[in-house]
XYZ file of C-alpha atoms in Angstrom:
343
model
C -0.076 -0.047 -0.043
C 2.836 2.332 0.928
C 4.722 1.457 -2.122
C 1.522 2.173 -4.277
C 1.338 5.557 -2.762
C 4.920 6.347 -3.277
C 4.759 5.246 -6.827
C 1.658 7.476 -7.308
C 3.477 10.344 -5.606
C 6.612 9.751 -7.839
C 4.305 9.625 -10.775
C 2.636 12.888 -9.897
C 5.997 14.650 -9.389
C 7.179 13.477 -12.632
C 4.174 14.709 -14.365
C 4.448 17.951 -12.514
C 8.031 18.397 -13.326
C 7.293 17.670 -16.974
C 4.451 20.133 -17.014
C 6.852 22.701 -15.395
C 9.453 22.169 -17.964
C 6.868 22.305 -20.765
C 5.622 25.536 -19.330
C 8.953 27.123 -19.087
C 9.754 26.007 -22.626
C 6.548 27.753 -23.894
C 7.321 30.857 -21.900
C 10.752 31.422 -23.244
C 9.320 30.316 -26.740
C 6.701 33.100 -26.303
C 9.268 35.791 -25.161
C 11.424 34.823 -28.195
C 8.626 35.078 -30.768
C 7.523 38.502 -29.231
C 11.138 39.736 -29.308
C 11.379 38.583 -33.006
C 8.217 40.256 -33.854
C 9.145 43.451 -32.093
C 12.631 43.391 -33.587
C 11.217 42.967 -37.012
C 8.674 45.819 -36.485
C 11.686 48.073 -35.362
C 13.829 46.894 -38.243
C 11.179 47.467 -40.856
C 9.927 50.753 -39.466
C 9.969 53.522 -42.235
C 12.517 56.181 -41.721
C 11.256 59.807 -41.144
C 12.688 63.113 -42.081
C 14.245 65.250 -39.300
C 14.938 68.854 -39.140
C 18.832 69.222 -38.797
C 19.955 72.421 -36.821
C 23.681 73.344 -36.901
C 25.581 76.336 -35.796
C 23.865 77.308 -32.408
C 25.733 76.947 -29.139
C 23.332 78.443 -26.716
C 20.936 75.900 -25.327
C 18.046 78.439 -24.890
C 18.512 79.455 -28.556
C 18.410 75.835 -29.660
C 15.390 75.191 -27.509
C 13.464 78.136 -28.781
C 14.129 77.517 -32.384
C 13.143 74.017 -32.029
C 9.868 74.750 -30.356
C 9.096 77.472 -32.866
C 9.590 75.818 -36.274
C 6.671 74.057 -37.822
C 6.262 70.252 -37.258
C 7.363 67.996 -40.058
C 4.275 66.350 -41.653
C 5.676 64.678 -44.661
C 7.547 61.533 -45.421
C 10.838 60.719 -46.828
C 9.254 60.400 -50.306
C 8.388 64.156 -50.152
C 9.017 66.253 -53.207
C 11.808 68.848 -53.362
C 9.277 71.589 -53.779
C 7.648 70.397 -50.526
C 10.817 70.372 -48.755
C 11.615 73.788 -49.968
C 8.289 75.085 -48.870
C 9.035 73.665 -45.382
C 12.437 75.177 -45.234
C 10.938 78.572 -46.108
C 8.577 78.474 -43.286
C 11.147 77.059 -40.855
C 13.491 79.640 -41.671
C 11.045 82.439 -40.990
C 10.062 80.872 -37.678
C 13.718 80.351 -36.577
C 14.449 83.975 -37.254
C 11.546 85.148 -34.958
C 12.791 82.481 -32.297
C 16.276 84.342 -32.472
C 14.737 87.808 -32.344
C 13.089 86.986 -29.075
C 16.485 86.914 -27.426
C 17.864 89.906 -29.315
C 19.521 88.306 -32.383
C 18.135 90.439 -35.287
C 20.929 89.843 -37.672
C 21.131 86.147 -37.842
C 22.347 84.189 -40.840
C 20.204 81.214 -41.653
C 21.119 78.861 -44.560
C 18.448 76.291 -45.632
C 19.584 73.135 -47.318
C 18.429 69.560 -47.967
C 20.607 66.842 -46.553
C 20.491 63.212 -47.785
C 20.997 60.157 -45.454
C 20.505 56.598 -46.607
C 16.950 56.479 -48.262
C 15.618 59.891 -46.780
C 16.157 63.472 -47.232
C 16.210 65.882 -44.272
C 15.563 69.645 -44.168
C 18.489 71.398 -42.676
C 19.163 74.888 -41.231
C 22.594 76.154 -40.661
C 22.368 79.176 -38.413
C 24.761 81.912 -37.304
C 23.044 83.969 -34.429
C 25.147 86.933 -34.909
C 25.586 89.840 -32.265
C 23.014 90.246 -29.652
C 20.967 93.566 -29.617
C 21.490 95.547 -26.335
C 19.293 98.038 -24.586
C 20.233 101.665 -25.605
C 17.585 103.552 -23.258
C 14.646 102.686 -20.943
C 11.948 105.294 -20.271
C 8.958 104.503 -17.886
C 6.588 107.251 -17.186
C 4.001 106.621 -14.354
C 1.732 109.093 -12.549
C 2.723 110.111 -9.031
C -0.127 108.202 -7.641
C 0.973 105.098 -9.292
C 4.552 105.255 -8.299
C 3.417 105.411 -4.615
C 1.784 101.912 -4.895
C 4.460 99.725 -3.150
C 3.847 96.670 -5.255
C 4.450 98.658 -8.396
C 7.519 100.538 -7.198
C 9.182 97.220 -6.032
C 8.263 95.593 -9.178
C 9.831 98.235 -11.437
C 12.968 98.491 -9.323
C 13.558 94.893 -9.617
C 12.527 94.234 -13.075
C 13.586 97.362 -15.027
C 16.399 96.463 -17.393
C 19.491 98.352 -17.412
C 21.177 100.173 -20.330
C 23.583 97.669 -22.053
C 21.590 94.549 -21.053
C 20.873 92.130 -23.817
C 17.389 92.410 -25.123
C 15.018 89.907 -24.076
C 11.488 90.263 -25.497
C 9.967 88.095 -23.009
C 11.408 90.129 -20.203
C 9.973 93.331 -21.950
C 6.531 91.674 -21.974
C 6.677 90.704 -18.392
C 7.663 94.216 -17.498
C 4.789 95.858 -19.562
C 2.095 93.471 -18.425
C 3.396 93.349 -14.780
C 3.140 97.061 -14.339
C -0.423 97.276 -15.793
C -1.593 94.353 -13.782
C -0.451 95.750 -10.378
C -1.956 99.104 -11.038
C -5.156 97.484 -11.925
C -5.027 95.309 -8.856
C -4.553 98.492 -6.775
C -7.791 99.740 -7.944
C -7.050 101.719 -11.066
C -9.390 99.412 -13.400
C -9.293 101.801 -16.234
C -5.438 102.077 -16.453
C -4.071 101.927 -19.832
C -0.807 102.450 -21.744
C -0.699 105.623 -23.962
C 2.614 104.462 -25.136
C 4.364 100.961 -24.975
C 7.243 100.588 -27.549
C 10.079 98.310 -28.132
C 11.928 100.026 -30.935
C 14.901 97.814 -32.339
C 17.407 99.173 -34.889
C 19.072 96.104 -36.390
C 21.658 98.278 -38.023
C 23.294 99.235 -34.679
C 22.084 96.197 -32.592
C 20.283 98.627 -30.241
C 16.944 98.796 -28.534
C 14.828 101.442 -27.006
C 12.017 100.754 -24.463
C 9.292 103.476 -23.745
C 6.207 102.980 -21.459
C 3.782 105.712 -20.572
C 0.850 104.718 -18.481
C -2.381 106.679 -17.750
C -4.009 105.505 -14.398
C -7.397 107.156 -14.498
C -9.409 107.283 -11.221
C -9.372 104.743 -8.489
C -12.304 102.558 -8.031
C -14.098 101.830 -4.554
C -15.950 98.916 -3.296
C -19.585 99.347 -4.091
C -22.517 97.155 -2.923
C -21.548 93.719 -1.326
C -24.131 90.992 -1.701
C -23.633 88.069 0.434
C -25.648 84.841 -0.253
C -26.260 83.424 3.282
C -29.426 82.845 5.606
C -27.855 82.408 9.045
C -26.853 86.021 10.028
C -28.542 89.491 9.677
C -27.236 90.993 6.422
C -25.491 93.827 8.169
C -23.815 91.679 10.517
C -22.493 89.371 7.757
C -21.395 92.512 5.754
C -19.335 93.802 8.756
C -17.625 90.249 9.194
C -15.979 90.925 5.776
C -13.761 93.626 7.394
C -13.887 95.916 4.394
C -16.463 98.686 4.466
C -18.333 99.850 1.450
C -16.622 102.850 -0.101
C -13.083 101.637 0.712
C -10.559 101.703 -2.134
C -10.750 98.758 -4.124
C -7.911 96.285 -4.178
C -7.416 92.623 -4.956
C -5.765 92.226 -1.614
C -8.952 93.301 0.097
C -10.928 90.868 -1.871
C -8.697 88.129 -0.550
C -9.117 89.542 2.931
C -13.060 89.318 2.588
C -12.632 85.648 1.785
C -10.319 84.938 4.571
C -12.288 86.924 7.177
C -15.547 85.122 6.543
C -13.852 81.724 6.352
C -12.186 82.202 9.614
C -15.444 82.401 11.450
C -17.356 79.514 12.669
C -20.355 80.302 10.483
C -19.152 79.256 7.100
C -17.551 76.179 5.600
C -16.556 77.744 2.393
C -16.659 81.369 0.838
C -16.308 82.488 -2.624
C -15.825 86.239 -3.450
C -16.213 87.591 -6.973
C -16.022 91.341 -8.110
C -18.636 91.915 -10.806
C -16.314 94.126 -12.955
C -18.468 94.158 -15.999
C -21.218 96.047 -13.744
C -18.873 98.685 -12.320
C -20.102 102.229 -12.615
C -19.592 105.587 -10.941
C -16.104 104.433 -9.821
C -17.767 101.521 -7.809
C -17.411 97.880 -8.039
C -20.112 95.640 -6.927
C -19.062 92.467 -5.022
C -20.854 89.112 -4.918
C -20.133 86.660 -2.236
C -21.536 83.148 -2.103
C -21.312 80.963 1.084
C -21.839 77.447 2.281
C -22.672 77.214 5.921
C -21.166 75.045 8.533
C -23.451 72.627 10.421
C -25.301 74.385 13.136
C -24.038 71.842 15.884
C -20.779 70.040 16.322
C -19.968 67.330 18.936
C -16.643 66.223 20.231
C -15.743 63.437 22.635
C -12.481 62.892 24.267
C -10.642 60.458 26.673
C -7.311 60.681 28.528
C -5.239 60.082 31.527
C -3.773 62.619 34.048
C -1.471 61.937 36.943
C -3.584 64.023 39.301
C -7.100 62.681 38.476
C -6.412 59.396 36.691
C -8.561 58.323 33.679
C -11.016 60.831 32.466
C -13.419 61.382 29.618
C -14.960 64.419 28.194
C -17.694 65.642 25.893
C -18.308 69.100 24.099
C -21.251 70.482 22.280
C -20.997 73.755 20.256
C -23.862 75.565 18.633
C -22.155 77.603 16.018
C -25.118 79.956 15.493
C -27.969 80.376 17.800
C -29.846 83.266 16.071
C -29.283 85.670 13.341
C -27.237 87.902 15.733
C -24.505 85.383 15.393
C -24.657 84.381 19.144
C -22.832 81.157 19.870
C -23.330 78.641 22.801
C -21.137 75.709 24.092
C -21.078 73.298 26.759
C -18.070 71.190 27.903
C -17.947 68.462 30.600
C -15.087 66.423 32.033
C -15.572 63.412 34.178
C -13.017 61.380 36.352
C -13.180 59.361 39.599
C -12.273 62.451 41.712
C -13.418 65.370 39.631
C -16.457 66.408 37.623
C -16.526 69.540 35.670
C -19.149 71.362 33.499
C -18.565 74.595 31.584
C -20.898 76.629 29.419
C -20.540 79.848 27.524
C -22.823 82.075 25.523
C -21.354 84.850 23.325
């Protein structure tokens, strides 16, 4: 009987070993087949034309040109005429990409390069001398110069004479000044002059900005969507009175002041700029209230009283006057405490 069992076990082991060996063989065969298929696919993939850029050494110039030139959407069988049309567009785009960093006298030579069974468009580029800033004129009204965010921004971002021209930096300077002036309440501010004049013959550039601020706006009517407090109380909780000078900083303060109370779970403040008139900006505030009542349980241990448990109930708003009530109790073997408050 034992021999029969042992024989059956040996047979089972043999069959299992054979099956395992067959599985391994099939696994390696499958891997080999997939490898051959993938290798065949890679080997038989058709070549594609690539734009060849030579002559540039600065990484930022190479990157900007590469991001600006049009994508290649033709195959290696493209005609010479199609390649030339692409090169004309790529040459123009490359020139604009170089001008963004002050290179207005670049030399760009297009050509068609042949490799194996494909032809590539190519641009040989000499960036040439960089244009430098000859003069910077920024004219701002006195009221605007007194705005701290504006004066600090201009002091930090104003380019110096002799700096290489960077058109992105000029755009950031122009837009940054106007944006900060408008956030300070001068919503109708505009440039009467904003110029970047480049003279390629002398590799020089002149910057001129003149801003007209207009009148400063004030906060107008503030509408708060809520039903748990008296409207005037909710209005006072914003911390910004009607008629105060309009600033984006005070819009944020309104949100933070209301959110920091126990009444509201979330707050959204939106100025209705399209309805501003008489130098006043109406504001709309939407709220989502907190649950009226909260409960809290606690447990702990203290060396003086031993184990203790506690419970607290808070009524966040009792009435429309914003009154709040809470009760807190602590129980231990030697001490019982109950505290209540109404504010």
